[in-house]
Amino acid sequence: MSRRLLVAFIVLAVAFMTGCYDRVDMENVAFPLTLGLDLDEKEDLIVYVIEPVFGEKIKKKSNEIAVKAQSLRQARGEFDRYSMGVFIGRQIQQILVGRRVLQHDGWFQLLDVFYRDAKNSLTPTVIAVDGPVSEFISLHSEDKPILPLFLNGMIESKSSYSETVKADLQDLHHQMFEKGITPVVSEIKYKKDVYLEGTTLLDHKGVYAASLNKDETIFLNILKKKSDIAHLSFNIPGVSAESPLVTGLLSFTVSEADTKIKTSFRDDRFRFEIKVDMPITLTERVFSYHVEKNKKDLEEIIAKQAEQKMIKLIKKIQKAKIDPIGLGLYARAYEYKSYKRVEEHWGEALSGAEIDVTVDVTITGSGPVR
Amino acid sequence: MKKYEFNEITLLQFICINLGIQVSVGALSLPQRLALKASTDGWMAIILMWAITIAASWIIIQIMKKYPDGTLPDLLSRYLGKWVGKAVALAAALYFLYYAYVVIVSTILYTKQWLLPRTPGEIIMLLFLIPAYAIASKGLRVIGRYAEVVILLSGWMLVIYMESFRDAYWLHLRPFFKEGWYPVIAALPEASLSFIGFASLFILYPFLQNKQQAFIGITVSSTLSMLVYLFTTIICFVYFSPDQIMQYNDPVVTILKVIKFRFVDRIEVLFISFYLFMFSLSWITTIYFSVFCTSWALGKQDHRGHLRILLFGAVAGTYFFMPTEQQKNQLEDLLMQIGIGFEYAFPVCLLIYLWLHERVLGRIKR
Amino acid sequence: MVNLCKGDVMRFLDKFSRRKYSSAREEGRQADQDSISTRLPQNIEQLHNLFPEAPDLIIREFTIKKTGELAALAYFKGLSDKNAINTSVLRPLQFEIGHDNQDEGFALSVGPIQSLNTWSDIEASIFSGESILFVDGRLEAYALDTRGWPQRAIGEPQTESSLRGAHQGFVETGAQNIAMIRRYISNRELKIKELKAGRRGATKISLLYPGDVAHPEVLKELEDRISQLDVDVIINTGELAELIEDNPYSPFPQFILTERPDAAASQLLQGRIVVIVDRSPSVLVAPAGFTAFFQSIDDYSTRWLISSFIRLLRFLAFFIAILLPGLYIALISFNYELIPIKLFLTIGDFRGRVPFPPFVEAIIMEITLEMMREAGVRLPAPIGQTIGIVGGIVVGEAIVQAGVINNIMVIVVAFTAIASFILPNYDMVASVRIIRFLMMIAASMFGIVGIVVGMMILIGHIISLESLGTPYGSPIAPFRLSDWKDAFVRLPLWNMKTRPISARAIQSKRQGSSRPKGDGK
């Protein structure tokens, strides 16, 4: 028995002496929370990071570093030379990608380190920046939490109302590698402060294709079946404008919109029949209208407008030869053979496809007032 | 003569041990392997392989019934002589040892990849072998209890996957039989890697309390493994795009990378650490089988001497040679081939031989 | 003070004792040196020889009035009841004549009277508090049951107080403890086996078991282990437990030690065996499983839903108490990515001020806590309160202000302490403390992997433990679903129709459905 204890003790002692290879205490680590990628005037890659600063007497809550580098891993080496601890990218919250970067293909390959190193997180959201990234990095608001947290909250809440998308690295990977869909990421802009624009659409190679504003994004999300709830405002035509305050604006909430997509292949081109069921509740009406009496009319007016907006959106998509909706998935699922033939250039095939949209609106509630 | 009576295990323990051996090696990479061969039709191979596995284990049980109080070496030494028994015992010992080695090596690689990248392999090996010794040295009964606890503790891991359904594209699965039957058949061997391990019957059968339930036990455990595989595979297929899934070595883990809860981020780190329990069940049991066989062959009652030598050898061996990721894949492929031979082909041949043997000898005796 | 040993019924020695006396004389002839002599002065001299330096030995010589024989009474001051000796022994012998029809008997108002004729017997009984009556001319001495050693009043057990349970605790007298259990189980099937252990002071050990329920194999095993003991003396039940445990190297208690008669009785009814060690206020219950240490007698008297919730809470607390500091170290030193970002920034802020690595920080706090707890146990109650103040203000407040330990660590330690306080069994709490430190070491070396491997070893250890040959891990492993009714939850009493399998009862049916059905009429 005592021999066994001795053996156990030796094993423990050996393990103890040889252990701790991977231990890096938190205070010896620098954690970038936001990573920024941009190109300067000479088309050189600039990598930015924002890291939190800990300490009682330090006023500034975060620290920013910008370096020139050819890859993220190389950039990390540079960051290390500027910082107190070892750089570890496991807490990165978002990756800001400048428009100039997005205009070149191959930028997605830069993110390889996130996928290759299993210890890295795939949760950072990818955000496209309309303009230079440096504007955001150097931003210091006294009355706001630090940028990484601010952006986190912003994207989180807005994406839950379908006004943008929350595309993390995993999603981006999915959309880049899936041939039947093209990537969508959220887009921000600097308008005196951080301003959420909507979404950026990328093509198969990840190159910038188009931008969508808030309303367009909502429709895109409805078409993607990714919209739980969304707030929209339409202008109802025919309201006489007696006062500048009286407009034909009608606001409503779309909840649980249901989208059905029928796929077929005829005459050498794909046909998609999209049918959207939109149950809405009115939230605001700044003009007088007898909703109860004219319910059917109102539903029709809204449906018509929604339809037009969606068709406009689809036209935009088709023109850019991209497929953010993921119609390619439907094509593969239902017209496998035909899809396989055009798989490699699906965007082009889709631009020639015939897409019909019909919208059906039902007003399920108009609030406690008449 | 009932020499294994002292270490009897219950039906539930039997099921848990088998499940533990099966759901270990190849479980995390199964969707990728299947997708490489049969794209999103790969899940059908799981069901087919399950049926084949049930058939194979039925055959093993028919063999073991011929000598219900002995293990495979006992049975063979009775039918074919002592030396054949010993030879087969050593072969089985090598097979189980190899199985355990592949499992433990892949566990170490997973640990290094996801959790402790800088810790040397032999230290992790040493770490893993401490519980292995603590449990395997106590005999089969304690292993059975350990299996029960581990299976009980691991159930929650499947629940996490429910979260992934929110981002699922069920369209990925369609159409069925994209390229016809052939890819599904081609994916069968890949699925077999995840099912092998039921050869434990060769050793476990005499220990089972109620031997009539052996077939029920093996059916339940194989079915459970099948359901687990089917569940994880289908989730991976609907979550990842068919074009994308090939990019990930362990889609079963990668899928968890973006799941966040309010109280914990990065659930996959917890998952991998907890999955060590499942892995440990597999390697502890197979290590035990291995030393059981060698002790049997050398006529020793106490298996602990061999266990110590084996574990020491494993640590020392890892110090000199630790397989890389690619070598691990080769090891797995080899295991798959040996496994198909030992667990699917060998029992059939043996049963036919025994049947002929009985017919011929039985007539003479009568 | 109640004295059970004091005879309450006047008794006379009758023919029965005469028979015993004659048989004793026959035995006495065989023993030579050890046997007493017929002559009183010789006996008294021998007594002085046997107990040379024992000023508390009292020898009183007198003449028996009835027969006129010379006699001597020997007893230890303090071990025997002075009143009983004076009124029930000395007075009748010296002053009463008694009835004529008794030749050799004495008119004594004490309970059992035993004839002894060897010095070793006399030694044993005089130490147990009996007084010995020597009569000149007789080859026997009489042991009179006048036991009356210092005793404590029966009170509420300090370590296991309960809200609804009885407020009587065991005391230091074995016979009283048996009586307390008998009050709960007044049934002839409650069998008692008496054993003795210890060379220097034979300790009376009583095994109580339900005769028709307890498994004979388990009983035999326990009996064997106790009878094979070779020790000086057993001072406390804890010693006995350590001596007869299956695995003394384990950190886990393998027997339940309790001071509560109601708890002991309830365990008896489940088919377990209760061991009462004379002179020790706690009794030992065997065999015990791991889950038994999470049960408290209050569970059965509170509503089942609530007590089930509390039970689950205890198991949760067990894991928190074991793992939380280890997890803290693992998260801070290895796997920061698991911490949600907002909490992460908070922790980072606090950690930035602290000079020590997390492991050292945790060790400092845990050791401080353990010391405070130990100090609180030993200190008398009025001073003990200051410990709370010192702990609360100095450690909680100042240490953080000074930047030695960070806030989160203080929270972790406090949480761990609270978690370990709700475990009802002191022995289990003690083992939890040890395991916690091991987990902290494992976590500081290998992070989460260390904790998982630690858990593997822990689980492997628990399931391989046995208590009197019954598996310790039951009902989890070996899995026994029917025992789950009273393990992690407590189902309604009318659902517990069978005794737990882990107690290995040979008769497992408990009671019928005793709940009135229908409208309750």
Coordinates of N, CA and C in Angstrom, one line a residue, chain C residues 396-463:
Chain C
G396 N -12.8 40.0 3.5 CA -13.6 40.3 2.4 C -13.4 41.7 1.9
E397 N -13.1 42.6 2.8 CA -13.1 44.0 2.4 C -11.6 44.5 2.2
A398 N -10.8 44.3 3.3 CA -9.5 44.9 3.2 C -8.6 44.3 2.2
I399 N -8.7 42.9 2.1 CA -7.8 42.2 1.2 C -8.0 42.7 -0.3
V400 N -9.3 43.0 -0.6 CA -9.6 43.5 -1.9 C -9.1 44.9 -2.1
Q401 N -9.4 45.7 -1.1 CA -8.9 47.1 -1.1 C -7.4 47.2 -1.3
A402 N -6.7 46.3 -0.6 CA -5.3 46.4 -0.7 C -4.8 45.8 -2.0
G403 N -5.6 45.2 -2.7 CA -5.2 44.7 -4.0 C -4.4 43.4 -3.9
V404 N -4.6 42.6 -2.9 CA -3.9 41.4 -2.8 C -4.7 40.3 -3.5
I405 N -6.0 40.3 -3.3 CA -6.9 39.3 -3.9 C -8.0 40.1 -4.7
N406 N -8.4 39.5 -5.8 CA -9.5 40.3 -6.5 C -10.9 39.9 -6.0
N407 N -11.8 40.8 -6.4 CA -13.2 40.6 -5.9 C -13.8 39.3 -6.4
I408 N -13.5 38.9 -7.6 CA -14.1 37.7 -8.1 C -13.7 36.5 -7.3
M409 N -12.4 36.5 -7.0 CA -11.9 35.4 -6.2 C -12.6 35.3 -4.8
V410 N -12.8 36.4 -4.2 CA -13.5 36.4 -2.9 C -14.9 35.9 -3.1
I411 N -15.6 36.2 -4.2 CA -16.9 35.7 -4.5 C -16.8 34.2 -4.7
V412 N -15.8 33.7 -5.4 CA -15.7 32.3 -5.7 C -15.5 31.6 -4.4
V413 N -14.7 32.1 -3.5 CA -14.4 31.4 -2.2 C -15.6 31.4 -1.4
A414 N -16.3 32.5 -1.3 CA -17.5 32.6 -0.5 C -18.6 31.6 -1.0
F415 N -18.7 31.6 -2.3 CA -19.7 30.7 -2.9 C -19.3 29.2 -2.6
T416 N -18.1 28.9 -2.7 CA -17.6 27.5 -2.4 C -17.9 27.2 -0.9
A417 N -17.7 28.2 0.0 CA -17.9 27.9 1.4 C -19.4 27.7 1.6
I418 N -20.2 28.5 1.0 CA -21.7 28.4 1.2 C -22.1 27.0 0.7
A419 N -21.6 26.7 -0.4 CA -21.9 25.4 -1.0 C -21.6 24.2 -0.1
S420 N -20.4 24.3 0.5 CA -20.0 23.2 1.3 C -20.7 23.2 2.6
F421 N -21.3 24.3 3.0 CA -22.0 24.3 4.3 C -23.4 23.6 4.2
I422 N -23.9 23.5 3.0 CA -25.2 22.9 3.0 C -25.2 21.4 2.9
L423 N -24.0 20.8 2.8 CA -23.9 19.4 2.9 C -24.2 19.0 4.3
P424 N -25.1 18.0 4.5 CA -25.5 17.7 5.9 C -24.5 16.9 6.7
N425 N -23.6 16.3 6.0 CA -22.7 15.4 6.7 C -21.3 16.0 6.9
Y426 N -20.8 16.1 8.1 CA -19.6 16.7 8.4 C -18.4 16.0 7.7
D427 N -18.4 14.6 7.7 CA -17.3 13.9 7.1 C -17.2 14.2 5.6
M428 N -18.4 14.3 5.0 CA -18.4 14.5 3.5 C -17.8 15.9 3.3
V429 N -18.2 16.9 4.1 CA -17.7 18.2 3.9 C -16.2 18.2 4.0
A430 N -15.7 17.4 5.0 CA -14.2 17.4 5.2 C -13.6 16.8 3.9
S431 N -14.2 15.7 3.3 CA -13.5 15.2 2.2 C -13.6 16.1 1.0
V432 N -14.7 16.8 0.9 CA -14.9 17.8 -0.2 C -13.7 18.8 -0.2
R433 N -13.3 19.2 1.0 CA -12.3 20.2 1.1 C -11.0 19.7 0.5
I434 N -10.7 18.5 0.9 CA -9.4 17.9 0.3 C -9.5 17.8 -1.2
I435 N -10.6 17.3 -1.7 CA -10.7 17.1 -3.1 C -10.6 18.4 -3.8
R436 N -11.2 19.5 -3.2 CA -11.1 20.8 -3.8 C -9.7 21.2 -4.1
F437 N -8.8 21.0 -3.1 CA -7.5 21.4 -3.3 C -6.8 20.6 -4.4
L438 N -7.1 19.3 -4.5 CA -6.5 18.5 -5.5 C -7.0 19.0 -6.9
M439 N -8.3 19.3 -7.0 CA -8.8 19.8 -8.2 C -8.1 21.1 -8.6
M440 N -7.8 22.0 -7.6 CA -7.2 23.2 -7.9 C -5.8 23.0 -8.5
I441 N -5.1 22.0 -7.9 CA -3.7 21.7 -8.4 C -3.9 21.2 -9.9
A442 N -4.8 20.3 -10.1 CA -5.0 19.7 -11.4 C -5.3 20.8 -12.4
A443 N -6.2 21.7 -12.0 CA -6.6 22.8 -12.9 C -5.5 23.7 -13.2
S444 N -4.6 24.0 -12.2 CA -3.5 24.9 -12.4 C -2.5 24.3 -13.4
M445 N -2.5 23.0 -13.5 CA -1.5 22.4 -14.4 C -2.0 22.2 -15.8
F446 N -3.3 21.7 -15.9 CA -3.8 21.4 -17.2 C -5.1 22.0 -17.6
G447 N -5.5 23.0 -16.8 CA -6.8 23.7 -17.1 C -7.9 22.7 -17.0
I448 N -8.8 22.9 -18.0 CA -10.1 22.1 -18.0 C -9.8 20.6 -18.1
V449 N -8.8 20.3 -18.9 CA -8.4 18.9 -19.1 C -8.0 18.3 -17.7
G450 N -7.3 19.1 -16.9 CA -6.9 18.6 -15.6 C -8.1 18.4 -14.8
I451 N -9.1 19.2 -14.8 CA -10.3 19.0 -14.1 C -11.1 17.8 -14.5
V452 N -11.1 17.6 -15.8 CA -11.8 16.4 -16.3 C -11.1 15.1 -15.9
V453 N -9.8 15.1 -16.1 CA -9.1 13.9 -15.6 C -9.2 13.7 -14.1
G454 N -9.2 14.8 -13.4 CA -9.4 14.7 -12.0 C -10.8 14.1 -11.7
M455 N -11.8 14.5 -12.4 CA -13.1 14.0 -12.2 C -13.1 12.5 -12.6
M456 N -12.4 12.1 -13.6 CA -12.3 10.7 -14.0 C -11.8 9.9 -12.8
I457 N -10.7 10.4 -12.3 CA -10.1 9.6 -11.2 C -11.0 9.6 -10.0
L458 N -11.7 10.7 -9.8 CA -12.6 10.8 -8.6 C -13.8 9.8 -8.8
I459 N -14.3 9.8 -10.0 CA -15.4 8.9 -10.3 C -14.9 7.4 -10.2
G460 N -13.8 7.2 -10.8 CA -13.2 5.8 -10.8 C -13.0 5.4 -9.3
H461 N -12.6 6.3 -8.5 CA -12.4 6.0 -7.1 C -13.7 5.7 -6.4
I462 N -14.7 6.6 -6.6 CA -16.0 6.4 -5.9 C -16.6 5.1 -6.2
I463 N -16.6 4.8 -7.5 CA -17.3 3.5 -7.9 C -16.5 2.3 -7.5

